[in-house]
CSV table of C-alpha atoms in Angstrom, one decimal:
chain,number,residue,atom,x,y,z
A,1,UNK,CA,-95.3,-85.4,67.5
A,2,UNK,CA,-96.3,-87.1,70.7
A,3,UNK,CA,-98.2,-84.9,73.0
A,4,UNK,CA,-96.8,-85.8,76.4
A,5,UNK,CA,-98.9,-83.1,78.1
A,6,UNK,CA,-102.3,-84.7,77.4
A,7,UNK,CA,-102.7,-85.5,81.1
A,8,UNK,CA,-103.2,-82.3,83.2
A,9,UNK,CA,-100.8,-81.9,86.1
A,10,UNK,CA,-102.3,-81.6,89.5
A,11,UNK,CA,-103.8,-78.1,89.4
A,12,UNK,CA,-102.7,-77.0,92.8
A,13,UNK,CA,-99.1,-77.7,91.9
A,14,UNK,CA,-98.9,-75.9,88.6
A,15,UNK,CA,-97.8,-72.6,90.0
A,16,UNK,CA,-95.6,-74.3,92.5
A,17,UNK,CA,-93.7,-76.1,89.7
A,18,UNK,CA,-92.7,-72.8,88.1
A,19,UNK,CA,-91.6,-71.3,91.3
A,20,UNK,CA,-89.8,-74.5,92.2
A,21,UNK,CA,-87.7,-74.1,89.0
A,22,UNK,CA,-86.8,-70.6,90.1
A,23,UNK,CA,-86.0,-71.7,93.6
A,24,UNK,CA,-88.7,-69.4,95.0
A,25,UNK,CA,-90.7,-71.7,97.1
A,26,UNK,CA,-91.1,-71.2,100.9
A,27,UNK,CA,-89.6,-73.6,103.4
A,28,UNK,CA,-92.8,-75.7,103.8
A,29,UNK,CA,-93.8,-75.7,100.1
A,30,UNK,CA,-90.5,-77.1,98.8
A,31,UNK,CA,-90.3,-80.4,100.7
A,32,UNK,CA,-94.1,-81.0,100.1
A,33,UNK,CA,-93.7,-80.5,96.4
A,34,UNK,CA,-90.6,-82.7,96.2
A,35,UNK,CA,-92.5,-85.4,98.1
A,36,UNK,CA,-95.3,-85.1,95.6
A,37,UNK,CA,-93.0,-85.3,92.6
A,38,UNK,CA,-91.7,-88.6,93.7
A,39,UNK,CA,-95.1,-90.2,93.1
A,40,UNK,CA,-96.7,-88.1,90.3
A,41,UNK,CA,-95.4,-88.7,86.8
A,42,UNK,CA,-97.6,-86.0,85.2
A,43,UNK,CA,-96.2,-83.3,87.4
A,44,UNK,CA,-92.7,-84.6,86.7
A,45,UNK,CA,-93.4,-84.2,82.9
A,46,UNK,CA,-94.8,-80.7,83.5
A,47,UNK,CA,-91.7,-79.8,85.5
A,48,UNK,CA,-89.4,-81.0,82.8
A,49,UNK,CA,-91.3,-79.2,80.1
A,50,UNK,CA,-91.2,-75.9,82.0
A,51,UNK,CA,-87.5,-76.3,82.7
A,52,UNK,CA,-86.9,-76.8,79.0
A,53,UNK,CA,-88.9,-73.7,78.2
A,54,UNK,CA,-86.9,-71.7,80.7
A,55,UNK,CA,-83.7,-73.1,79.2
A,56,UNK,CA,-84.8,-72.1,75.7
A,57,UNK,CA,-85.6,-68.6,76.8
A,58,UNK,CA,-82.2,-68.3,78.3
A,59,UNK,CA,-80.8,-69.2,74.9
A,60,UNK,CA,-81.9,-65.8,73.6
A,61,UNK,CA,-78.8,-63.8,73.1
A,62,UNK,CA,-78.1,-60.5,74.8
A,63,UNK,CA,-78.7,-57.8,72.2
A,64,UNK,CA,-76.4,-54.8,72.0
A,65,UNK,CA,-77.9,-51.5,71.3
A,66,UNK,CA,-76.9,-50.0,68.0
A,67,UNK,CA,-76.5,-46.6,69.5
A,68,UNK,CA,-76.0,-44.9,72.8
A,69,UNK,CA,-79.0,-43.7,74.8
A,70,UNK,CA,-77.1,-40.9,76.6
A,71,UNK,CA,-79.1,-37.7,77.1
A,72,UNK,CA,-78.3,-34.0,77.1
A,73,UNK,CA,-80.1,-31.6,79.3
A,74,UNK,CA,-80.3,-28.6,77.0
A,75,UNK,CA,-83.1,-26.4,78.3
A,76,UNK,CA,-83.3,-23.7,75.7
A,77,UNK,CA,-83.2,-20.3,77.5
A,78,UNK,CA,-85.6,-18.7,75.0
A,79,UNK,CA,-88.2,-21.4,75.4
A,80,UNK,CA,-88.0,-21.1,79.1
A,81,UNK,CA,-88.3,-17.4,79.2
A,82,UNK,CA,-91.2,-17.5,76.7
A,83,UNK,CA,-92.9,-20.0,78.9
A,84,UNK,CA,-92.5,-17.7,81.9
A,85,UNK,CA,-93.7,-14.7,80.0
A,86,UNK,CA,-96.8,-16.5,78.8
A,87,UNK,CA,-97.5,-17.9,82.2
A,88,UNK,CA,-97.2,-14.5,83.8
A,89,UNK,CA,-99.3,-12.8,81.1
A,90,UNK,CA,-102.0,-15.4,81.5
A,91,UNK,CA,-102.1,-14.8,85.2
A,92,UNK,CA,-102.1,-11.0,84.9
A,93,UNK,CA,-104.9,-11.1,82.3
A,94,UNK,CA,-107.0,-13.4,84.4
A,95,UNK,CA,-106.6,-11.2,87.4
A,96,UNK,CA,-107.5,-8.1,85.4
A,97,UNK,CA,-110.6,-9.9,84.1
A,98,UNK,CA,-111.6,-10.9,87.6
A,99,UNK,CA,-111.2,-7.3,88.9
A,100,UNK,CA,-113.3,-5.9,86.0
A,101,UNK,CA,-115.9,-8.5,86.5
A,102,UNK,CA,-116.0,-7.8,90.2
A,103,UNK,CA,-116.3,-4.0,89.5
A,104,UNK,CA,-119.1,-4.8,87.0
A,105,UNK,CA,-120.9,-6.9,89.5
A,106,UNK,CA,-120.8,-4.3,92.3
A,107,UNK,CA,-121.4,-1.4,89.9
A,108,UNK,CA,-118.4,0.7,90.9
A,109,UNK,CA,-117.7,2.2,87.5
A,110,UNK,CA,-118.8,5.7,86.7
A,111,UNK,CA,-121.7,5.8,84.3
A,112,UNK,CA,-123.4,8.4,82.2
A,113,UNK,CA,-126.9,9.8,82.9
A,114,UNK,CA,-129.2,6.9,83.4
A,115,UNK,CA,-131.4,6.3,80.4
A,116,UNK,CA,-135.2,6.5,80.8
A,117,UNK,CA,-136.9,3.2,81.6
A,118,UNK,CA,-138.9,2.2,78.6
A,119,UNK,CA,-142.1,1.6,80.5
A,120,UNK,CA,-142.6,5.2,81.7
A,121,UNK,CA,-143.2,7.9,79.3
A,122,UNK,CA,-142.9,11.5,80.3
A,123,UNK,CA,-146.2,12.8,79.1
A,124,UNK,CA,-148.1,10.3,81.2
A,125,UNK,CA,-146.3,11.4,84.3
A,126,UNK,CA,-146.8,15.1,83.6
A,127,UNK,CA,-150.4,14.8,82.9
A,128,UNK,CA,-151.1,12.9,86.1
A,129,UNK,CA,-153.0,15.4,88.4
A,130,UNK,CA,-151.9,13.8,91.6
A,131,UNK,CA,-149.6,11.0,91.8
A,132,UNK,CA,-149.7,8.7,94.6
A,133,UNK,CA,-146.4,8.6,96.3
A,134,UNK,CA,-144.6,5.6,95.1
A,135,UNK,CA,-141.5,3.8,96.3
A,136,UNK,CA,-139.3,2.4,93.7
A,137,UNK,CA,-141.6,2.8,90.8
A,138,UNK,CA,-138.8,3.1,88.2
A,139,UNK,CA,-137.6,-0.3,87.0
A,140,UNK,CA,-134.1,-0.8,88.1
A,141,UNK,CA,-133.8,2.8,89.4
A,142,UNK,CA,-132.9,3.7,92.9
A,143,UNK,CA,-135.7,4.1,95.2
A,144,UNK,CA,-135.7,7.9,95.4
A,145,UNK,CA,-139.4,8.9,94.9
A,146,UNK,CA,-140.8,11.2,97.5
A,147,UNK,CA,-143.7,13.6,97.8
A,148,UNK,CA,-143.2,17.2,96.7
A,149,UNK,CA,-145.5,20.1,97.4
A,150,UNK,CA,-146.0,21.2,93.8
A,151,UNK,CA,-149.5,22.4,93.2
A,152,UNK,CA,-150.9,20.3,96.0
A,153,UNK,CA,-149.9,17.1,94.4
A,154,UNK,CA,-147.0,14.8,94.7
A,155,UNK,CA,-144.8,14.1,91.8
A,156,UNK,CA,-142.5,11.2,91.1
A,157,UNK,CA,-139.2,12.8,91.3
A,158,UNK,CA,-137.5,10.2,89.2
A,159,UNK,CA,-140.1,10.8,86.5
A,160,UNK,CA,-139.9,14.5,86.6
A,161,UNK,CA,-136.1,14.8,86.4
A,162,UNK,CA,-136.0,12.3,83.6
A,163,UNK,CA,-135.5,14.2,80.4
A,164,UNK,CA,-137.7,13.5,77.5
A,165,UNK,CA,-136.2,11.2,74.9
A,166,UNK,CA,-136.0,14.0,72.3
A,167,UNK,CA,-133.9,16.0,74.8
A,168,UNK,CA,-131.4,13.3,75.3
A,169,UNK,CA,-128.1,13.2,73.4
A,170,UNK,CA,-128.2,11.2,70.2
A,171,UNK,CA,-125.9,8.6,71.5
A,172,UNK,CA,-128.0,8.0,74.7
A,173,UNK,CA,-131.1,7.7,72.7
A,174,UNK,CA,-129.8,5.1,70.4
A,175,UNK,CA,-128.0,2.8,72.8
A,176,UNK,CA,-130.1,0.3,74.6
A,177,UNK,CA,-129.5,-0.4,78.3
A,178,UNK,CA,-126.7,-3.0,78.7
A,179,UNK,CA,-125.0,-2.3,75.5
A,180,UNK,CA,-121.5,-1.0,76.0
A,181,UNK,CA,-121.4,-2.4,79.5
A,182,UNK,CA,-123.8,-3.7,82.0
A,183,UNK,CA,-125.2,-0.8,84.0
A,184,UNK,CA,-123.2,-0.6,87.2
A,185,UNK,CA,-125.8,1.9,88.3
A,186,UNK,CA,-129.0,0.4,87.0
A,187,UNK,CA,-130.5,2.2,84.1
A,188,UNK,CA,-127.2,4.0,83.4
A,189,UNK,CA,-124.4,3.2,81.0
A,190,UNK,CA,-120.7,3.0,81.6
A,191,UNK,CA,-118.4,5.6,80.2
A,192,UNK,CA,-116.4,2.7,78.6
A,193,UNK,CA,-117.5,-0.6,77.0
A,194,UNK,CA,-117.1,-2.9,79.9
A,195,UNK,CA,-118.8,-5.9,78.3
A,196,UNK,CA,-116.6,-5.8,75.2
A,197,UNK,CA,-113.5,-5.4,77.3
A,198,UNK,CA,-114.6,-8.5,79.4
A,199,UNK,CA,-115.2,-10.6,76.3
A,200,UNK,CA,-111.8,-9.5,74.8
A,201,UNK,CA,-110.1,-10.4,78.1
A,202,UNK,CA,-111.7,-13.8,78.1
A,203,UNK,CA,-110.4,-14.5,74.6
A,204,UNK,CA,-106.9,-13.2,75.7
A,205,UNK,CA,-106.8,-15.5,78.7
A,206,UNK,CA,-107.8,-18.6,76.6
A,207,UNK,CA,-105.2,-17.8,73.9
A,208,UNK,CA,-102.4,-17.0,76.4
A,209,UNK,CA,-103.2,-20.2,78.3
A,210,UNK,CA,-102.9,-22.3,75.1
A,211,UNK,CA,-99.6,-20.5,74.2
A,212,UNK,CA,-98.4,-21.3,77.7
A,213,UNK,CA,-99.1,-24.9,77.3
A,214,UNK,CA,-97.3,-25.0,73.9
A,215,UNK,CA,-94.3,-23.2,75.3
A,216,UNK,CA,-94.2,-25.5,78.3
A,217,UNK,CA,-93.9,-28.6,76.0
A,218,UNK,CA,-90.9,-27.1,74.3
A,219,UNK,CA,-89.0,-27.0,77.6
A,220,UNK,CA,-87.9,-30.6,77.8
A,221,UNK,CA,-84.7,-32.6,77.8
A,222,UNK,CA,-83.4,-32.8,74.3
A,223,UNK,CA,-82.3,-36.2,73.1
A,224,UNK,CA,-78.7,-36.6,71.8
A,225,UNK,CA,-79.0,-39.0,68.9
B,1,UNK,CA,-68.9,-51.3,85.4
B,2,UNK,CA,-69.8,-49.0,88.3
B,3,UNK,CA,-69.7,-50.2,91.9
B,4,UNK,CA,-72.6,-49.7,94.3
B,5,UNK,CA,-70.7,-46.9,96.1
B,6,UNK,CA,-69.8,-45.2,92.9
B,7,UNK,CA,-73.4,-45.6,91.7
B,8,UNK,CA,-74.8,-43.9,94.8
B,9,UNK,CA,-72.3,-41.1,94.4
B,10,UNK,CA,-73.3,-40.7,90.8
B,11,UNK,CA,-77.0,-40.6,91.6
B,12,UNK,CA,-76.4,-37.9,94.2
B,13,UNK,CA,-74.5,-35.8,91.7
B,14,UNK,CA,-77.2,-36.4,89.1
B,15,UNK,CA,-79.8,-35.1,91.5
B,16,UNK,CA,-77.7,-31.9,91.7
B,17,UNK,CA,-78.0,-31.6,87.9
B,18,UNK,CA,-74.8,-33.2,86.6
B,19,UNK,CA,-75.8,-34.7,83.3
B,20,UNK,CA,-72.4,-36.3,82.8
B,21,UNK,CA,-72.9,-38.4,85.9
B,22,UNK,CA,-76.3,-39.5,84.6
B,23,UNK,CA,-74.8,-40.5,81.3
B,24,UNK,CA,-72.3,-42.7,83.1
B,25,UNK,CA,-75.3,-44.5,84.6
B,26,UNK,CA,-76.9,-44.7,81.2
B,27,UNK,CA,-73.9,-46.4,79.8
B,28,UNK,CA,-73.9,-48.8,82.7
B,29,UNK,CA,-77.5,-49.8,82.3
B,30,UNK,CA,-78.4,-49.3,78.7
B,31,UNK,CA,-77.9,-53.0,77.7
B,32,UNK,CA,-80.3,-54.5,80.3
B,33,UNK,CA,-82.8,-51.7,79.6
B,34,UNK,CA,-82.6,-52.1,75.8
B,35,UNK,CA,-82.9,-55.9,76.2
B,36,UNK,CA,-86.0,-55.6,78.3
B,37,UNK,CA,-87.5,-53.2,75.8
B,38,UNK,CA,-86.5,-55.5,72.9
B,39,UNK,CA,-88.1,-58.6,74.4
B,40,UNK,CA,-91.2,-56.6,75.4
B,41,UNK,CA,-91.7,-54.9,72.1
B,42,UNK,CA,-90.3,-57.6,69.9
B,43,UNK,CA,-89.2,-54.9,67.5
B,44,UNK,CA,-85.7,-53.3,67.5
B,45,UNK,CA,-86.9,-49.8,66.4
B,46,UNK,CA,-89.6,-49.5,69.0
B,47,UNK,CA,-87.2,-51.0,71.6
B,48,UNK,CA,-84.7,-48.2,70.9
B,49,UNK,CA,-87.3,-45.6,71.2
B,50,UNK,CA,-88.6,-47.1,74.4
B,51,UNK,CA,-85.1,-47.4,75.9
B,52,UNK,CA,-84.4,-43.7,75.0
B,53,UNK,CA,-87.6,-42.6,76.5
B,54,UNK,CA,-86.9,-44.6,79.6
B,55,UNK,CA,-83.6,-42.7,80.2
B,56,UNK,CA,-85.2,-39.3,79.4
B,57,UNK,CA,-87.9,-40.1,81.9
B,58,UNK,CA,-85.3,-41.2,84.4
B,59,UNK,CA,-83.3,-38.0,84.0
B,60,UNK,CA,-86.5,-36.0,84.5
B,61,UNK,CA,-87.4,-37.9,87.6
B,62,UNK,CA,-84.0,-38.4,89.1
B,63,UNK,CA,-84.6,-35.7,91.7
B,64,UNK,CA,-87.4,-37.7,93.3
B,65,UNK,CA,-85.4,-41.0,93.3
B,66,UNK,CA,-84.7,-42.5,96.7
B,67,UNK,CA,-81.5,-44.5,97.0
B,68,UNK,CA,-83.0,-48.0,96.9
B,69,UNK,CA,-82.3,-49.9,93.7
B,70,UNK,CA,-81.5,-47.9,90.7
B,71,UNK,CA,-81.7,-50.8,88.2
B,72,UNK,CA,-85.1,-51.8,89.5
B,73,UNK,CA,-86.3,-48.2,89.2
B,74,UNK,CA,-85.0,-48.0,85.6
B,75,UNK,CA,-86.7,-51.3,84.8
B,76,UNK,CA,-90.0,-50.1,86.2
B,77,UNK,CA,-89.8,-47.0,84.0
B,78,UNK,CA,-88.9,-49.1,81.0
B,79,UNK,CA,-91.7,-51.6,81.7
B,80,UNK,CA,-94.3,-48.7,81.9
B,81,UNK,CA,-92.9,-47.1,78.8
B,82,UNK,CA,-93.1,-50.4,76.9
B,83,UNK,CA,-96.7,-51.0,78.1
B,84,UNK,CA,-97.6,-47.5,76.8
B,85,UNK,CA,-95.9,-48.3,73.5
B,86,UNK,CA,-97.6,-51.6,73.2
B,87,UNK,CA,-101.0,-50.0,73.8
B,88,UNK,CA,-100.4,-47.5,71.1
B,89,UNK,CA,-98.8,-49.9,68.6
B,90,UNK,CA,-101.8,-52.2,68.9
B,91,UNK,CA,-103.7,-49.4,67.2
B,92,UNK,CA,-101.0,-48.9,64.5
B,93,UNK,CA,-98.4,-51.6,63.9
B,94,UNK,CA,-95.6,-50.2,61.9
B,95,UNK,CA,-92.8,-52.7,61.3
B,96,UNK,CA,-93.2,-56.0,59.4
B,97,UNK,CA,-92.0,-59.1,61.1
B,98,UNK,CA,-89.4,-59.8,58.4
B,99,UNK,CA,-87.9,-56.3,58.7
B,100,UNK,CA,-87.9,-56.7,62.5
B,101,UNK,CA,-86.1,-59.9,62.6
B,102,UNK,CA,-83.5,-58.6,60.1
B,103,UNK,CA,-82.9,-55.7,62.5
B,104,UNK,CA,-82.9,-58.0,65.4
B,105,UNK,CA,-80.2,-60.2,64.0
B,106,UNK,CA,-78.1,-57.1,63.6
B,107,UNK,CA,-78.6,-56.2,67.2
B,108,UNK,CA,-77.7,-59.5,68.8
B,109,UNK,CA,-74.2,-60.2,69.8
B,110,UNK,CA,-72.2,-61.6,66.8
B,111,UNK,CA,-71.2,-65.2,66.9
B,112,UNK,CA,-68.5,-67.2,65.2
B,113,UNK,CA,-70.5,-70.4,64.7
B,114,UNK,CA,-70.9,-71.9,61.2
B,115,UNK,CA,-73.7,-70.6,59.0
B,116,UNK,CA,-75.9,-73.6,59.3
B,117,UNK,CA,-75.9,-73.5,63.1
B,118,UNK,CA,-76.4,-69.7,63.0
B,119,UNK,CA,-79.4,-70.1,60.7
B,120,UNK,CA,-81.0,-72.7,62.9
B,121,UNK,CA,-80.4,-70.7,66.0
B,122,UNK,CA,-81.7,-67.6,64.4
B,123,UNK,CA,-84.9,-69.4,63.5
B,124,UNK,CA,-85.3,-70.7,67.0
B,125,UNK,CA,-84.8,-67.2,68.4
B,126,UNK,CA,-87.4,-65.8,66.1
B,127,UNK,CA,-89.9,-68.4,67.1
B,128,UNK,CA,-89.2,-67.8,70.8
B,129,UNK,CA,-89.7,-64.1,70.3
B,130,UNK,CA,-92.9,-64.8,68.4
B,131,UNK,CA,-94.0,-67.0,71.3
B,132,UNK,CA,-93.2,-64.2,73.7
B,133,UNK,CA,-95.3,-61.8,71.6
B,134,UNK,CA,-98.3,-64.0,72.0
B,135,UNK,CA,-98.3,-63.6,75.8
B,136,UNK,CA,-100.3,-61.1,77.7
B,137,UNK,CA,-98.0,-58.1,78.4
B,138,UNK,CA,-98.0,-58.7,82.2
B,139,UNK,CA,-97.0,-62.4,81.8
B,140,UNK,CA,-94.4,-61.4,79.2
B,141,UNK,CA,-92.9,-58.8,81.5
B,142,UNK,CA,-92.8,-61.3,84.4
B,143,UNK,CA,-91.2,-64.0,82.3
B,144,UNK,CA,-88.7,-61.7,80.7
B,145,UNK,CA,-87.6,-60.2,84.0
B,146,UNK,CA,-87.3,-63.6,85.6
B,147,UNK,CA,-85.7,-65.7,82.8
B,148,UNK,CA,-83.8,-63.1,80.8
B,149,UNK,CA,-83.0,-60.4,83.3
B,150,UNK,CA,-82.5,-63.1,86.0
B,151,UNK,CA,-84.3,-61.1,88.7
B,152,UNK,CA,-85.9,-62.7,91.8
B,153,UNK,CA,-89.7,-62.6,92.5
B,154,UNK,CA,-89.3,-59.9,95.1
B,155,UNK,CA,-87.6,-57.6,92.6
B,156,UNK,CA,-90.1,-58.4,89.9
B,157,UNK,CA,-92.9,-57.6,92.3
B,158,UNK,CA,-91.4,-54.3,93.1
B,159,UNK,CA,-91.0,-53.5,89.4
B,160,UNK,CA,-94.5,-54.6,88.5
B,161,UNK,CA,-96.0,-53.0,91.5
B,162,UNK,CA,-97.8,-56.2,92.6
B,163,UNK,CA,-97.5,-59.0,95.1
B,164,UNK,CA,-95.1,-61.9,95.0
B,165,UNK,CA,-98.1,-64.3,94.6
B,166,UNK,CA,-99.3,-62.4,91.5
B,167,UNK,CA,-95.7,-62.6,90.1
B,168,UNK,CA,-95.6,-66.3,90.7
B,169,UNK,CA,-98.9,-66.8,88.9
B,170,UNK,CA,-97.9,-64.6,85.9
B,171,UNK,CA,-94.6,-66.4,85.4
B,172,UNK,CA,-96.2,-69.8,85.7
B,173,UNK,CA,-99.0,-69.0,83.2
B,174,UNK,CA,-96.5,-67.2,80.9
B,175,UNK,CA,-94.2,-70.2,80.8
B,176,UNK,CA,-97.1,-72.6,80.2
B,177,UNK,CA,-98.4,-70.5,77.3
B,178,UNK,CA,-94.9,-70.2,75.8
B,179,UNK,CA,-94.4,-73.9,76.2
B,180,UNK,CA,-97.7,-74.6,74.5
B,181,UNK,CA,-96.7,-72.3,71.6
B,182,UNK,CA,-93.3,-73.8,71.2
B,183,UNK,CA,-94.8,-77.3,71.2
B,184,UNK,CA,-97.0,-76.3,68.3
B,185,UNK,CA,-93.8,-75.5,66.4
B,186,UNK,CA,-92.6,-79.0,67.1
B,187,UNK,CA,-90.8,-79.4,63.8
B,188,UNK,CA,-88.6,-76.5,64.6
B,189,UNK,CA,-87.8,-77.7,68.0
B,190,UNK,CA,-87.0,-81.3,67.5
B,191,UNK,CA,-84.0,-81.2,69.8
B,192,UNK,CA,-85.7,-79.5,72.6
B,193,UNK,CA,-88.8,-81.7,72.3
B,194,UNK,CA,-86.5,-84.8,72.5
B,195,UNK,CA,-85.1,-83.2,75.7
B,196,UNK,CA,-88.6,-83.1,77.1
B,197,UNK,CA,-89.3,-86.7,76.1
């Protein structure tokens, strides 16, 4: 086969030739290119080859689809309502979780008797002949120490009222601070397991969110094949 | 065939949720959409899927459609769908070329020419499609929209979301590549090469 395109056409005219075939040149481009084509054989050959390529492309027949592409908008009611329910449930659970967390943070929940701080043992406090008045000596306890006129000495009120571990109920002795709920009132325990509830709610929010996404995907336009 | 006034009316009713009106538009445009998908994908099965997805996407988005040019809008959805399909099919090609061309010859309009002419034409069509498949997707889209869908550069620029200058460049390069590919198949295209000479 003879390669008639060995010589490159003028580079600046290559794009113009294609647009010229499509009659898409501007008013000034067209006469300039036509003038150039009168003298340049290489560009003339390029033009002819591109025209032939276009003609060959146009030979491709129009294909008829073997089936119709009509659509039906069947939005299943069940899926829609499930989606709505899941979405609402996710939102509600997230709000409850947020409220519980906020309550935990600000320590608004009722708690049991505060457990004794581990650093202070009762015998040491009792045996102290004269305690220097302290402020906020208990770790995490409210600052309630004040001097009391008992036997001419001051006593740490917080330490005195703290029952000895053996006098505490069994459950209070066994549970460590923080277990069963962060102490809203420091040193104490909630009457209900706040932390476990929070963790449970986090899981619920995640699961409900996933279910919402799954339900949402099912609400789409069904294809009529 | 639906007139422009009818089409605008159908679109407005589609936007109010009338699926039957939308299906009238589907019937009106399914041939050009399918042909664009077919030439872009080079595979009948993928083209059918792409065309179907185009109409589903169009139905979903009909509410946001502004009355400009419904066909261009459909073509843009189809082009984007095909681009996504091509990206995913690059990772996992499914249909063999032989199977594809068998399905393709079923899809094209039947002709009453003699078997020899038909066989030759079929071979040429297959080679042109193979040549199209070698083009960069953007060049292929520009060439198909221009030469097969007979759209002007302005419309093509709107569909491709680019400037007229870029369209001009893509069509030019696409045609050159296709021309080079077809020249390499010189034995098949004796008649056309003679035309060039």
